[in-house]
PDB file of C-alpha atoms in Angstrom:
ATOM      1  CA  UNK A   1     -12.333  12.616 -33.048  1.00 55.00           C
ATOM      2  CA  UNK A   2     -10.860  16.012 -32.147  1.00 55.00           C
ATOM      3  CA  UNK A   3      -7.434  16.308 -30.522  1.00 54.00           C
ATOM      4  CA  UNK A   4      -9.192  17.846 -27.490  1.00 53.00           C
ATOM      5  CA  UNK A   5     -11.501  14.829 -27.058  1.00 55.00           C
ATOM      6  CA  UNK A   6      -8.582  12.408 -27.430  1.00 55.00           C
ATOM      7  CA  UNK A   7      -6.621  14.279 -24.791  1.00 54.00           C
ATOM      8  CA  UNK A   8      -9.641  14.243 -22.484  1.00 54.00           C
ATOM      9  CA  UNK A   9     -10.125  10.480 -22.811  1.00 55.00           C
ATOM     10  CA  UNK A  10      -6.407   9.866 -22.361  1.00 59.00           C
ATOM     11  CA  UNK A  11      -6.408  11.995 -19.211  1.00 68.00           C
ATOM     12  CA  UNK A  12      -9.419  10.067 -17.843  1.00 59.00           C
ATOM     13  CA  UNK A  13      -7.692   6.743 -18.511  1.00 64.00           C
ATOM     14  CA  UNK A  14      -4.534   8.006 -16.793  1.00 67.00           C
ATOM     15  CA  UNK A  15      -6.542   9.107 -13.763  1.00 63.00           C
ATOM     16  CA  UNK A  16      -8.260   5.740 -13.603  1.00 56.00           C
ATOM     17  CA  UNK A  17      -4.963   3.905 -13.903  1.00 62.00           C
ATOM     18  CA  UNK A  18      -3.463   6.112 -11.176  1.00 61.00           C
ATOM     19  CA  UNK A  19      -6.413   5.368  -8.849  1.00 56.00           C
ATOM     20  CA  UNK A  20      -6.002   1.632  -9.454  1.00 58.00           C
ATOM     21  CA  UNK A  21      -2.301   1.799  -8.655  1.00 62.00           C
ATOM     22  CA  UNK A  22      -3.087   3.864  -5.533  1.00 55.00           C
ATOM     23  CA  UNK A  23      -5.577   1.229  -4.345  1.00 51.00           C
ATOM     24  CA  UNK A  24      -3.112  -1.612  -5.043  1.00 55.00           C
ATOM     25  CA  UNK A  25      -0.449   0.229  -3.028  1.00 50.00           C
ATOM     26  CA  UNK A  26      -2.906   0.716  -0.130  1.00 45.00           C
ATOM     27  CA  UNK A  27      -3.826  -2.985  -0.133  1.00 46.00           C
ATOM     28  CA  UNK A  28      -0.143  -3.924  -0.205  1.00 51.00           C
ATOM     29  CA  UNK A  29       0.618  -1.643   2.761  1.00 45.00           C
ATOM     30  CA  UNK A  30      -2.301  -3.100   4.729  1.00 48.00           C
ATOM     31  CA  UNK A  31      -1.155  -6.672   4.110  1.00 51.00           C
ATOM     32  CA  UNK A  32       2.416  -5.746   4.963  1.00 51.00           C
ATOM     33  CA  UNK A  33       1.260  -4.209   8.219  1.00 48.00           C
ATOM     34  CA  UNK A  34      -0.577  -7.340   9.313  1.00 53.00           C
ATOM     35  CA  UNK A  35       2.010  -9.811   8.113  1.00 52.00           C
ATOM     36  CA  UNK A  36       4.843  -7.725   9.492  1.00 47.00           C
ATOM     37  CA  UNK A  37       3.283  -7.419  12.919  1.00 46.00           C
ATOM     38  CA  UNK A  38       2.637 -11.151  12.913  1.00 46.00           C
ATOM     39  CA  UNK A  39       6.310 -11.814  12.162  1.00 42.00           C
ATOM     40  CA  UNK A  40       7.267  -9.686  15.190  1.00 39.00           C
ATOM     41  CA  UNK A  41       5.106 -11.879  17.460  1.00 58.00           C
ATOM     42  CA  UNK A  42       6.493 -15.055  15.867  1.00 50.00           C
ATOM     43  CA  UNK A  43      10.116 -13.985  16.312  1.00 37.00           C
ATOM     44  CA  UNK A  44       9.479 -13.097  19.914  1.00 42.00           C
ATOM     45  CA  UNK A  45       8.037 -16.577  20.472  1.00 43.00           C
ATOM     46  CA  UNK A  46      11.027 -18.276  18.819  1.00 38.00           C
ATOM     47  CA  UNK A  47      13.542 -16.223  20.771  1.00 37.00           C
ATOM     48  CA  UNK A  48      12.127 -17.008  24.175  1.00 37.00           C
ATOM     49  CA  UNK A  49      10.514 -20.376  23.701  1.00 37.00           C
ATOM     50  CA  UNK A  50      11.998 -21.707  26.915  1.00 34.00           C
ATOM     51  CA  UNK A  51      10.999 -18.625  28.857  1.00 34.00           C
ATOM     52  CA  UNK A  52       7.466 -18.923  27.515  1.00 36.00           C
ATOM     53  CA  UNK A  53       6.934 -22.296  29.095  1.00 35.00           C
ATOM     54  CA  UNK A  54       8.471 -21.169  32.368  1.00 33.00           C
ATOM     55  CA  UNK A  55       6.418 -17.994  32.576  1.00 37.00           C
ATOM     56  CA  UNK A  56       3.238 -19.861  31.694  1.00 37.00           C
ATOM     57  CA  UNK A  57       3.846 -22.073  34.684  1.00 35.00           C
ATOM     58  CA  UNK A  58       4.474 -19.114  36.982  1.00 37.00           C
ATOM     59  CA  UNK A  59       1.371 -17.358  35.682  1.00 38.00           C
ATOM     60  CA  UNK A  60      -0.694 -20.414  36.415  1.00 37.00           C
ATOM     61  CA  UNK A  61       0.462 -20.465  40.020  1.00 39.00           C
ATOM     62  CA  UNK A  62       0.133 -16.765  40.735  1.00 45.00           C
ATOM     63  CA  UNK A  63      -3.073 -15.860  38.958  1.00 56.00           C
ATOM     64  CA  UNK A  64      -4.968 -18.896  37.681  1.00 55.00           C
ATOM     65  CA  UNK A  65      -5.491 -20.862  40.873  1.00 62.00           C
ATOM     66  CA  UNK A  66      -9.022 -22.112  41.314  1.00 82.00           C
ATOM     67  CA  UNK A  67     -11.580 -23.988  39.268  1.00 93.00           C
ATOM     68  CA  UNK A  68     -11.934 -23.527  35.533  1.00 96.00           C
ATOM     69  CA  UNK A  69     -15.009 -21.362  35.055  1.00 97.00           C
ATOM     70  CA  UNK A  70     -15.962 -20.949  31.397  1.00 98.00           C
ATOM     71  CA  UNK A  71     -17.811 -17.791  30.438  1.00 98.00           C
ATOM     72  CA  UNK A  72     -21.511 -17.934  29.655  1.00 98.00           C
ATOM     73  CA  UNK A  73     -22.254 -19.535  26.288  1.00 97.00           C
ATOM     74  CA  UNK A  74     -18.681 -20.748  25.660  1.00 98.00           C
ATOM     75  CA  UNK A  75     -18.560 -23.425  22.981  1.00 97.00           C
ATOM     76  CA  UNK A  76     -16.147 -25.802  21.256  1.00 94.00           C
ATOM     77  CA  UNK A  77     -13.818 -28.390  22.726  1.00 92.00           C
ATOM     78  CA  UNK A  78     -13.628 -27.959  26.498  1.00 95.00           C
ATOM     79  CA  UNK A  79     -15.782 -24.822  26.167  1.00 97.00           C
ATOM     80  CA  UNK A  80     -12.755 -22.666  25.189  1.00 98.00           C
ATOM     81  CA  UNK A  81     -14.339 -20.594  22.403  1.00 98.00           C
ATOM     82  CA  UNK A  82     -16.438 -17.446  22.731  1.00 98.00           C
ATOM     83  CA  UNK A  83     -18.994 -17.411  19.932  1.00 98.00           C
ATOM     84  CA  UNK A  84     -20.171 -14.315  18.082  1.00 98.00           C
ATOM     85  CA  UNK A  85     -22.993 -14.382  15.525  1.00 97.00           C
ATOM     86  CA  UNK A  86     -25.737 -16.753  14.594  1.00 96.00           C
ATOM     87  CA  UNK A  87     -24.999 -20.447  15.027  1.00 94.00           C
ATOM     88  CA  UNK A  88     -26.812 -21.102  11.754  1.00 95.00           C
ATOM     89  CA  UNK A  89     -24.301 -19.098   9.687  1.00 97.00           C
ATOM     90  CA  UNK A  90     -22.784 -21.236   6.953  1.00 96.00           C
ATOM     91  CA  UNK A  91     -19.240 -19.940   7.277  1.00 97.00           C
ATOM     92  CA  UNK A  92     -17.115 -19.938  10.421  1.00 98.00           C
ATOM     93  CA  UNK A  93     -14.098 -17.826  11.396  1.00 98.00           C
ATOM     94  CA  UNK A  94     -11.904 -19.086  14.238  1.00 98.00           C
ATOM     95  CA  UNK A  95      -9.500 -16.598  15.799  1.00 98.00           C
ATOM     96  CA  UNK A  96      -6.740 -17.260  18.329  1.00 98.00           C
ATOM     97  CA  UNK A  97      -5.728 -13.869  19.731  1.00 98.00           C
ATOM     98  CA  UNK A  98      -3.941 -11.994  22.486  1.00 98.00           C
ATOM     99  CA  UNK A  99      -5.140  -8.562  23.553  1.00 98.00           C
ATOM    100  CA  UNK A 100      -1.518  -7.385  24.048  1.00 98.00           C
ATOM    101  CA  UNK A 101      -0.316  -8.569  20.626  1.00 97.00           C
ATOM    102  CA  UNK A 102       0.171  -5.722  18.077  1.00 97.00           C
ATOM    103  CA  UNK A 103      -0.447  -8.128  15.156  1.00 96.00           C
ATOM    104  CA  UNK A 104      -3.898  -8.864  16.572  1.00 97.00           C
ATOM    105  CA  UNK A 105      -4.503  -5.122  16.835  1.00 97.00           C
ATOM    106  CA  UNK A 106      -3.476  -4.626  13.214  1.00 97.00           C
ATOM    107  CA  UNK A 107      -5.691  -7.530  12.133  1.00 97.00           C
ATOM    108  CA  UNK A 108      -8.673  -6.091  14.031  1.00 96.00           C
ATOM    109  CA  UNK A 109      -8.213  -2.611  12.574  1.00 96.00           C
ATOM    110  CA  UNK A 110      -8.137  -3.979   9.006  1.00 97.00           C
ATOM    111  CA  UNK A 111     -10.734  -6.746   9.183  1.00 97.00           C
ATOM    112  CA  UNK A 112     -13.225  -5.755  11.875  1.00 97.00           C
ATOM    113  CA  UNK A 113     -15.640  -3.784   9.640  1.00 98.00           C
ATOM    114  CA  UNK A 114     -15.871  -6.689   7.176  1.00 98.00           C
ATOM    115  CA  UNK A 115     -16.238  -9.316   9.898  1.00 98.00           C
ATOM    116  CA  UNK A 116     -18.973  -7.310  11.629  1.00 98.00           C
ATOM    117  CA  UNK A 117     -20.791  -6.831   8.338  1.00 98.00           C
ATOM    118  CA  UNK A 118     -20.750 -10.543   7.523  1.00 98.00           C
ATOM    119  CA  UNK A 119     -21.699 -11.565  11.069  1.00 98.00           C
ATOM    120  CA  UNK A 120     -24.573  -9.076  11.204  1.00 98.00           C
ATOM    121  CA  UNK A 121     -25.825 -10.376   7.835  1.00 97.00           C
ATOM    122  CA  UNK A 122     -25.950 -13.906   9.258  1.00 97.00           C
ATOM    123  CA  UNK A 123     -23.347 -15.182   6.757  1.00 98.00           C
ATOM    124  CA  UNK A 124     -20.480 -15.648   9.191  1.00 98.00           C
ATOM    125  CA  UNK A 125     -20.095 -16.806  12.766  1.00 98.00           C
ATOM    126  CA  UNK A 126     -16.918 -16.178  14.684  1.00 98.00           C
ATOM    127  CA  UNK A 127     -15.230 -18.049  17.553  1.00 98.00           C
ATOM    128  CA  UNK A 128     -12.601 -16.328  19.632  1.00 98.00           C
ATOM    129  CA  UNK A 129      -9.915 -18.162  21.616  1.00 98.00           C
ATOM    130  CA  UNK A 130      -8.053 -15.974  24.091  1.00 98.00           C
ATOM    131  CA  UNK A 131      -4.363 -16.624  24.831  1.00 98.00           C
ATOM    132  CA  UNK A 132      -1.510 -15.124  26.870  1.00 97.00           C
ATOM    133  CA  UNK A 133       1.373 -15.279  24.409  1.00 96.00           C
ATOM    134  CA  UNK A 134       2.792 -11.818  25.181  1.00 97.00           C
ATOM    135  CA  UNK A 135       2.659 -12.399  28.928  1.00 97.00           C
ATOM    136  CA  UNK A 136       4.931 -15.369  28.329  1.00 94.00           C
ATOM    137  CA  UNK A 137       7.228 -13.555  25.920  1.00 93.00           C
ATOM    138  CA  UNK A 138       7.660 -10.227  27.683  1.00 95.00           C
ATOM    139  CA  UNK A 139       6.501 -10.898  31.208  1.00 96.00           C
ATOM    140  CA  UNK A 140       3.559  -9.317  32.979  1.00 97.00           C
ATOM    141  CA  UNK A 141      -0.068 -10.407  33.157  1.00 98.00           C
ATOM    142  CA  UNK A 142      -1.988  -7.988  30.923  1.00 98.00           C
ATOM    143  CA  UNK A 143      -2.908 -10.654  28.383  1.00 98.00           C
ATOM    144  CA  UNK A 144      -4.503 -12.799  31.085  1.00 98.00           C
ATOM    145  CA  UNK A 145      -6.234  -9.921  32.862  1.00 98.00           C
ATOM    146  CA  UNK A 146      -7.663  -8.570  29.605  1.00 98.00           C
ATOM    147  CA  UNK A 147      -8.806 -12.030  28.526  1.00 98.00           C
ATOM    148  CA  UNK A 148     -10.478 -12.583  31.878  1.00 98.00           C
ATOM    149  CA  UNK A 149     -12.213  -9.219  31.600  1.00 98.00           C
ATOM    150  CA  UNK A 150     -13.403 -10.105  28.066  1.00 98.00           C
ATOM    151  CA  UNK A 151     -14.800 -13.350  29.430  1.00 98.00           C
ATOM    152  CA  UNK A 152     -16.566 -11.364  32.155  1.00 98.00           C
ATOM    153  CA  UNK A 153     -18.045  -9.184  29.391  1.00 98.00           C
ATOM    154  CA  UNK A 154     -19.271 -12.376  27.703  1.00 98.00           C
ATOM    155  CA  UNK A 155     -21.104 -13.245  30.926  1.00 98.00           C
ATOM    156  CA  UNK A 156     -22.883  -9.913  30.548  1.00 98.00           C
ATOM    157  CA  UNK A 157     -23.652 -10.463  26.863  1.00 98.00           C
ATOM    158  CA  UNK A 158     -21.277  -7.659  25.880  1.00 98.00           C
ATOM    159  CA  UNK A 159     -18.221  -9.547  24.564  1.00 98.00           C
ATOM    160  CA  UNK A 160     -18.094  -8.172  21.024  1.00 98.00           C
ATOM    161  CA  UNK A 161     -18.342  -4.530  22.036  1.00 98.00           C
ATOM    162  CA  UNK A 162     -15.819  -4.875  24.859  1.00 98.00           C
ATOM    163  CA  UNK A 163     -13.505  -6.911  22.651  1.00 98.00           C
ATOM    164  CA  UNK A 164     -13.450  -4.011  20.158  1.00 98.00           C
ATOM    165  CA  UNK A 165     -12.867  -1.461  22.901  1.00 98.00           C
ATOM    166  CA  UNK A 166      -9.848  -3.401  24.172  1.00 98.00           C
ATOM    167  CA  UNK A 167      -8.248  -3.317  20.724  1.00 98.00           C
ATOM    168  CA  UNK A 168      -9.179   0.298  20.105  1.00 98.00           C
ATOM    169  CA  UNK A 169      -7.328   1.198  23.323  1.00 98.00           C
ATOM    170  CA  UNK A 170      -4.552  -1.389  23.045  1.00 98.00           C
ATOM    171  CA  UNK A 171      -1.330  -0.246  24.752  1.00 96.00           C
ATOM    172  CA  UNK A 172       2.126  -0.919  23.302  1.00 94.00           C
ATOM    173  CA  UNK A 173       3.024  -4.540  23.878  1.00 90.00           C
ATOM    174  CA  UNK A 174       5.920  -3.491  26.152  1.00 92.00           C
ATOM    175  CA  UNK A 175       3.498  -1.619  28.383  1.00 94.00           C
ATOM    176  CA  UNK A 176       1.578  -3.992  30.635  1.00 97.00           C
ATOM    177  CA  UNK A 177      -1.296  -1.570  31.170  1.00 97.00           C
ATOM    178  CA  UNK A 178      -3.966  -4.272  30.973  1.00 98.00           C
ATOM    179  CA  UNK A 179      -2.590  -5.911  34.102  1.00 98.00           C
ATOM    180  CA  UNK A 180      -4.397  -3.119  36.000  1.00 98.00           C
ATOM    181  CA  UNK A 181      -7.961  -4.240  36.667  1.00 98.00           C
ATOM    182  CA  UNK A 182      -8.971  -0.620  37.267  1.00 98.00           C
ATOM    183  CA  UNK A 183      -7.966   0.207  33.686  1.00 98.00           C
ATOM    184  CA  UNK A 184     -10.041  -2.679  32.335  1.00 98.00           C
ATOM    185  CA  UNK A 185     -13.031  -1.619  34.430  1.00 98.00           C
ATOM    186  CA  UNK A 186     -12.632   1.975  33.255  1.00 98.00           C
ATOM    187  CA  UNK A 187     -12.701   0.840  29.622  1.00 98.00           C
ATOM    188  CA  UNK A 188     -15.919  -1.083  30.324  1.00 98.00           C
ATOM    189  CA  UNK A 189     -17.524   2.324  30.768  1.00 98.00           C
ATOM    190  CA  UNK A 190     -17.290   2.701  26.979  1.00 98.00           C
ATOM    191  CA  UNK A 191     -19.752  -0.188  26.538  1.00 98.00           C
ATOM    192  CA  UNK A 192     -23.288   0.605  27.491  1.00 98.00           C
ATOM    193  CA  UNK A 193     -24.576  -1.370  30.462  1.00 98.00           C
ATOM    194  CA  UNK A 194     -21.342  -3.343  31.044  1.00 98.00           C
ATOM    195  CA  UNK A 195     -19.823  -1.570  34.026  1.00 98.00           C
ATOM    196  CA  UNK A 196     -21.857  -3.178  36.778  1.00 98.00           C
ATOM    197  CA  UNK A 197     -20.959  -4.464  40.243  1.00 98.00           C
ATOM    198  CA  UNK A 198     -21.143  -8.043  38.883  1.00 98.00           C
ATOM    199  CA  UNK A 199     -18.712  -7.245  36.086  1.00 98.00           C
ATOM    200  CA  UNK A 200     -16.302  -5.423  38.381  1.00 98.00           C
ATOM    201  CA  UNK A 201     -16.297  -8.338  40.833  1.00 98.00           C
ATOM    202  CA  UNK A 202     -15.689 -10.821  38.010  1.00 98.00           C
ATOM    203  CA  UNK A 203     -12.713  -8.755  36.807  1.00 98.00           C
ATOM    204  CA  UNK A 204     -11.140  -8.176  40.237  1.00 98.00           C
ATOM    205  CA  UNK A 205     -11.678 -11.789  41.343  1.00 98.00           C
ATOM    206  CA  UNK A 206     -10.091 -13.205  38.169  1.00 98.00           C
ATOM    207  CA  UNK A 207     -13.137 -15.443  37.859  1.00 98.00           C
ATOM    208  CA  UNK A 208     -12.062 -16.844  34.454  1.00 98.00           C
ATOM    209  CA  UNK A 209      -8.280 -16.828  34.958  1.00 98.00           C
ATOM    210  CA  UNK A 210      -8.016 -20.621  35.009  1.00 98.00           C
ATOM    211  CA  UNK A 211     -10.177 -20.818  31.895  1.00 98.00           C
ATOM    212  CA  UNK A 212      -7.834 -18.377  30.151  1.00 98.00           C
ATOM    213  CA  UNK A 213      -4.803 -20.450  31.090  1.00 98.00           C
ATOM    214  CA  UNK A 214      -6.540 -23.583  29.801  1.00 98.00           C
ATOM    215  CA  UNK A 215      -7.191 -21.810  26.520  1.00 98.00           C
ATOM    216  CA  UNK A 216      -3.544 -20.767  26.342  1.00 97.00           C
ATOM    217  CA  UNK A 217      -2.447 -24.351  27.000  1.00 97.00           C
ATOM    218  CA  UNK A 218      -4.605 -25.515  24.080  1.00 97.00           C
ATOM    219  CA  UNK A 219      -2.927 -22.876  21.896  1.00 97.00           C
ATOM    220  CA  UNK A 220       0.509 -24.181  22.839  1.00 95.00           C
ATOM    221  CA  UNK A 221      -0.495 -27.818  22.397  1.00 96.00           C
ATOM    222  CA  UNK A 222      -1.675 -27.009  18.850  1.00 95.00           C
ATOM    223  CA  UNK A 223       1.841 -25.760  18.015  1.00 89.00           C
ATOM    224  CA  UNK A 224       0.579 -22.549  16.422  1.00 92.00           C
ATOM    225  CA  UNK A 225       3.417 -20.175  15.555  1.00 86.00           C
ATOM    226  CA  UNK A 226       1.957 -16.846  16.626  1.00 94.00           C
ATOM    227  CA  UNK A 227      -1.058 -14.606  16.998  1.00 96.00           C
ATOM    228  CA  UNK A 228      -3.382 -13.967  15.408  1.00 97.00           C
ATOM    229  CA  UNK A 229      -3.952 -17.457  14.070  1.00 97.00           C
ATOM    230  CA  UNK A 230      -7.069 -17.399  11.948  1.00 98.00           C
ATOM    231  CA  UNK A 231      -9.061 -20.176  10.295  1.00 97.00           C
ATOM    232  CA  UNK A 232     -11.916 -19.783   7.836  1.00 98.00           C
ATOM    233  CA  UNK A 233     -14.060 -22.887   7.564  1.00 97.00           C
ATOM    234  CA  UNK A 234     -11.221 -25.019   8.926  1.00 95.00           C
ATOM    235  CA  UNK A 235      -8.537 -23.579   6.607  1.00 95.00           C
ATOM    236  CA  UNK A 236      -5.652 -21.650   8.137  1.00 96.00           C
ATOM    237  CA  UNK A 237      -5.617 -18.291   6.345  1.00 96.00           C
ATOM    238  CA  UNK A 238      -3.132 -16.558   8.652  1.00 91.00           C
ATOM    239  CA  UNK A 239      -0.126 -16.862   6.354  1.00 86.00           C
ATOM    240  CA  UNK A 240      -1.972 -16.101   3.108  1.00 92.00           C
ATOM    241  CA  UNK A 241      -0.244 -12.902   1.971  1.00 91.00           C
ATOM    242  CA  UNK A 242      -2.923 -12.361  -0.694  1.00 95.00           C
ATOM    243  CA  UNK A 243      -5.637 -12.187   1.954  1.00 96.00           C
ATOM    244  CA  UNK A 244      -7.512  -8.900   2.253  1.00 97.00           C
ATOM    245  CA  UNK A 245     -10.870  -7.979   3.777  1.00 97.00           C
ATOM    246  CA  UNK A 246     -12.319  -7.997   0.272  1.00 97.00           C
ATOM    247  CA  UNK A 247     -11.003 -11.512  -0.363  1.00 97.00           C
ATOM    248  CA  UNK A 248     -12.312 -12.737   2.987  1.00 97.00           C
ATOM    249  CA  UNK A 249     -15.733 -11.347   2.123  1.00 98.00           C
ATOM    250  CA  UNK A 250     -15.582 -13.000  -1.283  1.00 97.00           C
ATOM    251  CA  UNK A 251     -14.774 -16.387   0.265  1.00 97.00           C
ATOM    252  CA  UNK A 252     -17.598 -16.105   2.779  1.00 98.00           C
ATOM    253  CA  UNK A 253     -20.057 -15.032   0.081  1.00 97.00           C
ATOM    254  CA  UNK A 254     -19.001 -18.023  -2.043  1.00 96.00           C
ATOM    255  CA  UNK A 255     -19.525 -20.401   0.893  1.00 95.00           C
ATOM    256  CA  UNK A 256     -23.018 -18.994   1.386  1.00 95.00           C
ATOM    257  CA  UNK A 257     -23.879 -19.616  -2.256  1.00 90.00           C
ATOM    258  CA  UNK A 258     -22.720 -23.225  -2.197  1.00 67.00           C
TER     259      UNK A 258
END
């Protein structure tokens, strides 16, 4: 083999090795982003545990009065889960989330394409539980208002699209922008066919506020440590630092082969 050919092969191997290291670094940064954001939410919960309970009570009095009205098609215990995907899917993802929580936003940004792909292929069904953790930690009502609006979108058969819009436009957790119903209605304009008089009335009336508070109470009763809390086929995968979208896809594919 000529010296030129050897140098060419060595250069190709070096480029391949460099690309692999680059991909590993990208995966590590993505995991760090999600885990790091989760830690922020957990620490906030630990620091103001007493305030959380107090604020939850205040929120219930000021905004959740009235009967518990579950959104259309809600499933699970007490009808507290919003389902996405085919019920016949062999693998199930359960997500407890807060639309104000930055960790949930990071999780969505990283995992949404994979989750959508698996759901659309009929291999995965998802169940979303909406909570008000940040309202309790930092004050305000944006978590509850956004969750109510998402439930109103479920009534219109537009939950998944509106859910994604809320995360794509998520404000900083210290900014309670989602407490403004007009903002939530404006964002509904990004989802075709959602911004209707019925949707607007549902949002402004807080039709599902009591349901949101009941979901949040279930979250607290379960003693979860932060959001997002994610289960795959009953196994808590939230704290798995080796988890990536590729690994999630691999696990779902394996479940569908079994």
